[in-house]
Backbone as numpy.savetxt, mean C-alpha at the origin, in Angstrom:
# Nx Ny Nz CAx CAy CAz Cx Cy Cz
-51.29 -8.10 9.73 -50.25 -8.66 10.56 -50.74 -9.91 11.28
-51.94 -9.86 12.03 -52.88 -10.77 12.41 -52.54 -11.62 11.58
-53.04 -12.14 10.07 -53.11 -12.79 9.41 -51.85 -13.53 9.00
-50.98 -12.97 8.88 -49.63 -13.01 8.70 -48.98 -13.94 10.21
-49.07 -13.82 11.33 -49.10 -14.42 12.21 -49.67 -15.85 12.17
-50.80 -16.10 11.81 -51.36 -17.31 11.59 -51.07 -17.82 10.92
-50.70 -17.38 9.24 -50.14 -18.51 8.98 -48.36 -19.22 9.16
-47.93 -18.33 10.25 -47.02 -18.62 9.89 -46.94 -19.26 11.41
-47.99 -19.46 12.15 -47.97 -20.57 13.54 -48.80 -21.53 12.63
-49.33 -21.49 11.83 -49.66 -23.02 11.09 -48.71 -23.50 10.09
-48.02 -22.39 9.76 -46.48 -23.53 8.83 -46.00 -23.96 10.05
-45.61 -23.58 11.44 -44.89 -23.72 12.51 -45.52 -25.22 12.79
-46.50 -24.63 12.91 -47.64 -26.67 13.72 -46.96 -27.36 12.91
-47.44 -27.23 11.22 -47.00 -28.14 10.39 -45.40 -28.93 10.45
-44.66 -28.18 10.40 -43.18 -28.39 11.05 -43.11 -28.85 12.12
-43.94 -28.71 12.79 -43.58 -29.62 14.55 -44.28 -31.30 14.21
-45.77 -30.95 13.38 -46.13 -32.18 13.54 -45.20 -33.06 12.44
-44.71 -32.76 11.50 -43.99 -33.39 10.42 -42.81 -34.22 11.14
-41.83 -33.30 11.84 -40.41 -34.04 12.94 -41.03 -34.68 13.71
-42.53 -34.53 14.29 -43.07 -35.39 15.59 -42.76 -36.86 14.75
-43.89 -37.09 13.33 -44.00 -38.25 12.53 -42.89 -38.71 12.48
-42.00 -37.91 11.51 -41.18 -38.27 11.01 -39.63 -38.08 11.58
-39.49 -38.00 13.33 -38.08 -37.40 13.26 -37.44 -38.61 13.74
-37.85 -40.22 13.81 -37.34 -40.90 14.67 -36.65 -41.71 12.99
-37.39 -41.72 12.03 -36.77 -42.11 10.34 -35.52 -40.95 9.85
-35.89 -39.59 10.39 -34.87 -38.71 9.81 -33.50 -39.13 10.80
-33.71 -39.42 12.24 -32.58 -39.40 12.85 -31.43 -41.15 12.72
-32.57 -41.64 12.02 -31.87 -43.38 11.46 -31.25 -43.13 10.25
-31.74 -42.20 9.63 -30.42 -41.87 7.93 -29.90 -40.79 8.43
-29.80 -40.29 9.47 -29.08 -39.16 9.24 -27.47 -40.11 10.09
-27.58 -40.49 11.25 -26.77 -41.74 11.69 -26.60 -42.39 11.09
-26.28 -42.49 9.72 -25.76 -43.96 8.79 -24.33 -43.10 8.31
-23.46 -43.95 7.61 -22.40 -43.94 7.03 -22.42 -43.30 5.87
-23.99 -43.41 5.08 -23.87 -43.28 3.73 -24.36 -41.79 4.29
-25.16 -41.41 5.21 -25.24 -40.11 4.73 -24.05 -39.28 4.81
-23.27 -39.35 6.50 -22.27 -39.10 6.54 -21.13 -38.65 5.48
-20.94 -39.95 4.17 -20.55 -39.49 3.30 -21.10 -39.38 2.11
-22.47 -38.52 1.79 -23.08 -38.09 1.20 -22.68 -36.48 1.33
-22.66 -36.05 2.93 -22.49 -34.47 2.86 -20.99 -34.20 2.84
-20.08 -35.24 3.16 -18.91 -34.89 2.87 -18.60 -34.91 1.62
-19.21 -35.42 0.54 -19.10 -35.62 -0.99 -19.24 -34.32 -1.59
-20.85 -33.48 -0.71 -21.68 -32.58 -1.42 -20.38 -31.42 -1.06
-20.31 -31.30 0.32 -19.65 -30.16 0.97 -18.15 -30.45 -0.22
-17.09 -31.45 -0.17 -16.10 -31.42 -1.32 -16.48 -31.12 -2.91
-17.62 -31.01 -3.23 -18.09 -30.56 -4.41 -18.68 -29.15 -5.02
-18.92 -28.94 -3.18 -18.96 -27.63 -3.35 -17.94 -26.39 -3.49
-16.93 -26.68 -2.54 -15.72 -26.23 -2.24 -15.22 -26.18 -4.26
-15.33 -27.44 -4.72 -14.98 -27.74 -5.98 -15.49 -26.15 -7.09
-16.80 -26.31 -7.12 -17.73 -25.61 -7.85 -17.24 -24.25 -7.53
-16.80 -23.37 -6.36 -16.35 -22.21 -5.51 -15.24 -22.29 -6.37
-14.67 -23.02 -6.49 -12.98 -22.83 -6.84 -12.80 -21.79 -8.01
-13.60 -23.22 -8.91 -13.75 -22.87 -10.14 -14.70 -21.98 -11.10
-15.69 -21.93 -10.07 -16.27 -20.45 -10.55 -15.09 -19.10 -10.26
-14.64 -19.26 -9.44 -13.68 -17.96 -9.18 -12.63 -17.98 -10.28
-12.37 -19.15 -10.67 -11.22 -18.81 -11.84 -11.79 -18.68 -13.03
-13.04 -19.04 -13.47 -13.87 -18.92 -14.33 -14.20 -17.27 -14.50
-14.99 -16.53 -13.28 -14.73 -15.23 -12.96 -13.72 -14.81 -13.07
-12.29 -15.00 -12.97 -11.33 -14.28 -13.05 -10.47 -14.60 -14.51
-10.48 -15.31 -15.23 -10.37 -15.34 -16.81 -11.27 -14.69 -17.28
-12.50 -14.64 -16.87 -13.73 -13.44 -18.11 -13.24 -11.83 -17.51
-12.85 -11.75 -16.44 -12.54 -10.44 -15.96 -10.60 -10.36 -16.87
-10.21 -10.92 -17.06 -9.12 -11.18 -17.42 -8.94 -10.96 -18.73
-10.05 -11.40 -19.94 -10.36 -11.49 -20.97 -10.95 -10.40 -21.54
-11.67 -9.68 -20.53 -12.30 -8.85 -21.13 -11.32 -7.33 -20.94
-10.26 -7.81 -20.61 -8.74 -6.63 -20.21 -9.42 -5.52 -19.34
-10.06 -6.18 -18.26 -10.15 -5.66 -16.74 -9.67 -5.97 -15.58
-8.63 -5.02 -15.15 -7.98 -5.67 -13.91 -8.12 -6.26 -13.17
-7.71 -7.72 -12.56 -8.09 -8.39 -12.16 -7.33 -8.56 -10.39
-8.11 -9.61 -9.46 -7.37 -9.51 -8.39 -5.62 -9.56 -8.43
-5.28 -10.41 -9.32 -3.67 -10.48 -9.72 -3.33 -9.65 -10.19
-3.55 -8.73 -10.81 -3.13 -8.28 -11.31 -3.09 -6.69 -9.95
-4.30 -6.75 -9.92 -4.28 -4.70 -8.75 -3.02 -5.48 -8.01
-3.01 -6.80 -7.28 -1.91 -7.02 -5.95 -0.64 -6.92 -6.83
-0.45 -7.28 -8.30 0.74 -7.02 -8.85 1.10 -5.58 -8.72
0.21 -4.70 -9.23 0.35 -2.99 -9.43 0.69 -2.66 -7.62
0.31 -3.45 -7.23 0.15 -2.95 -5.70 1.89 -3.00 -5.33
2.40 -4.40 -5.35 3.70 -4.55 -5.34 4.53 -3.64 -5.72
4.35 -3.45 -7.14 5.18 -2.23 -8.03 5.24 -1.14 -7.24
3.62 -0.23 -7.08 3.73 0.46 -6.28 4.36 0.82 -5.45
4.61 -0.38 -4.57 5.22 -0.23 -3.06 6.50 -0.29 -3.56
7.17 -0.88 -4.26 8.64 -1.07 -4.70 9.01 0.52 -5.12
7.66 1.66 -5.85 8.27 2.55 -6.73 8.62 3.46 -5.65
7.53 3.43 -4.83 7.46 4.15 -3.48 8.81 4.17 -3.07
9.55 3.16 -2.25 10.18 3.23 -1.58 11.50 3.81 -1.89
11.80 3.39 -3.71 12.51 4.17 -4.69 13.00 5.40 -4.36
11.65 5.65 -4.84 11.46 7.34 -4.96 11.62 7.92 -3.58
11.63 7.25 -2.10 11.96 7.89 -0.95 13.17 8.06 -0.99
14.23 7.10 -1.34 15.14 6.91 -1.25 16.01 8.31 -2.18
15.48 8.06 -3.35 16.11 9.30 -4.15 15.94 10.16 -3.39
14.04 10.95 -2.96 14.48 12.07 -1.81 15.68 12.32 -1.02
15.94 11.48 -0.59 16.73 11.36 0.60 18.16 12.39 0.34
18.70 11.07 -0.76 19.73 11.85 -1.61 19.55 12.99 -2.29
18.53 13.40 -2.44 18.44 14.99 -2.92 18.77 15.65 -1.79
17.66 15.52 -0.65 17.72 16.30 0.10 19.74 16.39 0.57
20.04 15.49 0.86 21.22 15.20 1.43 22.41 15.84 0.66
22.11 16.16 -0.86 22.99 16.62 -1.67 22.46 18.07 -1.40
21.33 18.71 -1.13 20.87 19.74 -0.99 21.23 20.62 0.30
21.08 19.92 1.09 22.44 20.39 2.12 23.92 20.56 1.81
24.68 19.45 1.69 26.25 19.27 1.25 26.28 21.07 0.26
25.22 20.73 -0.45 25.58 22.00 -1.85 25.42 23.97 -0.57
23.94 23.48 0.28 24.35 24.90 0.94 25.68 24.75 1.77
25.81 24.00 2.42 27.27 23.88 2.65 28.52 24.65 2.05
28.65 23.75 1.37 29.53 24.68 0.00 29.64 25.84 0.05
28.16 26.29 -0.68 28.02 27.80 -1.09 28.38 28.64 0.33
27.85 27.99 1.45 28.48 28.71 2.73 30.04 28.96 2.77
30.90 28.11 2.73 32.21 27.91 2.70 33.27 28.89 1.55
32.06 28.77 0.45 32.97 29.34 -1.13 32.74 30.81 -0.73
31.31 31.66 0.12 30.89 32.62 0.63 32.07 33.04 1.64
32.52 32.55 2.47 33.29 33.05 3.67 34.76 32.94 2.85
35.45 32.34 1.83 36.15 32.25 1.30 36.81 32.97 0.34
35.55 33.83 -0.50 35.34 35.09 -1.12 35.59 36.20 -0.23
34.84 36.03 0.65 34.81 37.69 1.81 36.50 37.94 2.33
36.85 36.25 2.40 38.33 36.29 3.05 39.53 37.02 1.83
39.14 36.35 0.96 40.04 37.11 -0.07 39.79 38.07 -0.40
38.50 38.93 -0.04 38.29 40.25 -0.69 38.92 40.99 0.56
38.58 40.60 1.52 38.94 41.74 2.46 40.77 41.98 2.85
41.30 40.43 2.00 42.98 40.16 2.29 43.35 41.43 0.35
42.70 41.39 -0.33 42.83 42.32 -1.03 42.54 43.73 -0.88
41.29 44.34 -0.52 41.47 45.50 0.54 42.43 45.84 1.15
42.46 44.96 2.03 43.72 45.64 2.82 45.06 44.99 2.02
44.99 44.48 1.64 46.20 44.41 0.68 46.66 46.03 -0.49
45.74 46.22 -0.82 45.00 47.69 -1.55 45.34 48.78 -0.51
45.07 48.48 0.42 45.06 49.73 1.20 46.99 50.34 1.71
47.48 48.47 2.15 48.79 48.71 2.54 49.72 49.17 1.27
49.08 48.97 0.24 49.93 49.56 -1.27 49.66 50.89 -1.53
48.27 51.19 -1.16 48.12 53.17 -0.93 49.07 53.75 -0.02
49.13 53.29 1.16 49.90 53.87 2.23 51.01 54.10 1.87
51.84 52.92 1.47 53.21 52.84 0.87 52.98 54.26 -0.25
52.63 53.86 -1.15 52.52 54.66 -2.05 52.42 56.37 -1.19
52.10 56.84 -0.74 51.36 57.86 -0.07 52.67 58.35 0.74
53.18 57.62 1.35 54.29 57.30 2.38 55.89 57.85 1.27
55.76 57.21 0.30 56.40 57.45 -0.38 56.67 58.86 -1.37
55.64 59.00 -1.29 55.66 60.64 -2.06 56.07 61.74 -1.25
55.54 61.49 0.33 55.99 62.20 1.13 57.47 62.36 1.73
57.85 61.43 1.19 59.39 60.77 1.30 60.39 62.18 0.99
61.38 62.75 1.86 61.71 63.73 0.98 63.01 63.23 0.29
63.53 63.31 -0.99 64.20 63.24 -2.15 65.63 63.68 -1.62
């Protein structure tokens, strides 16, 4: 570690004495015009090179029929479109799934009503009947 320390306060010296020499020449080109637009050239060329590696990357991912960023955000879209679909149908199920117990409630009390208006419909035709036999002639 010792060792490791030293040399790396003698790359340090070296670096101090190098800007001591040399920092009053680095700070006269670095203040010029041309460098100025030297790094605005490099930095727009870089941006350049970024671009087009990414579309470069994304045609070989493309090519080689592996989904690509356009493509998952396409599936993604769909997705969300199928999603909301398919809530929607719930909805109307559910909603028809009610309406239908409904019904069956209604057709239920509707049945009981006519069975029990036949019963006693049944029953007032026994009586008669019954009523009638006793009838004397």
């Amino acid at each position: 570690m010792a060792e490791q320390e030293t040399v790396s306060q003698q790359l340090r010296k070296a670096l101090d004495d190098f800007l001591k020499g040399q920092g009053a020449g680095l700070e006269e080109v670095v203040n010029t015009r041309a460098f100025g637009s030297l790094v605005a050239q490099t930095t727009g060329n870089l941006v350049a090179l970024t671009r087009i590696s990414n579309e470069v990357l994304d045609l070989a991912i493309r090519n080689s029929r592996l989904a690509g960023r356009r493509d998952v955000a396409s599936l993604g879209r769909q997705l969300a479109r199928t999603e909301e679909k398919l809530e929607r149908v719930l909805q109307v199920v559910e909603r028809l799934e009610d309406e239908l117990a409904d019904s069956r409630a209604r057709n239920a009390e509707l049945e009981e009503a006519a069975a029990r208006r036949t019963t006693s419909s049944a029953a007032t035709t026994a009586k008669s009947a019954v009523t009638a036999k006793r009838a004397p002639k």
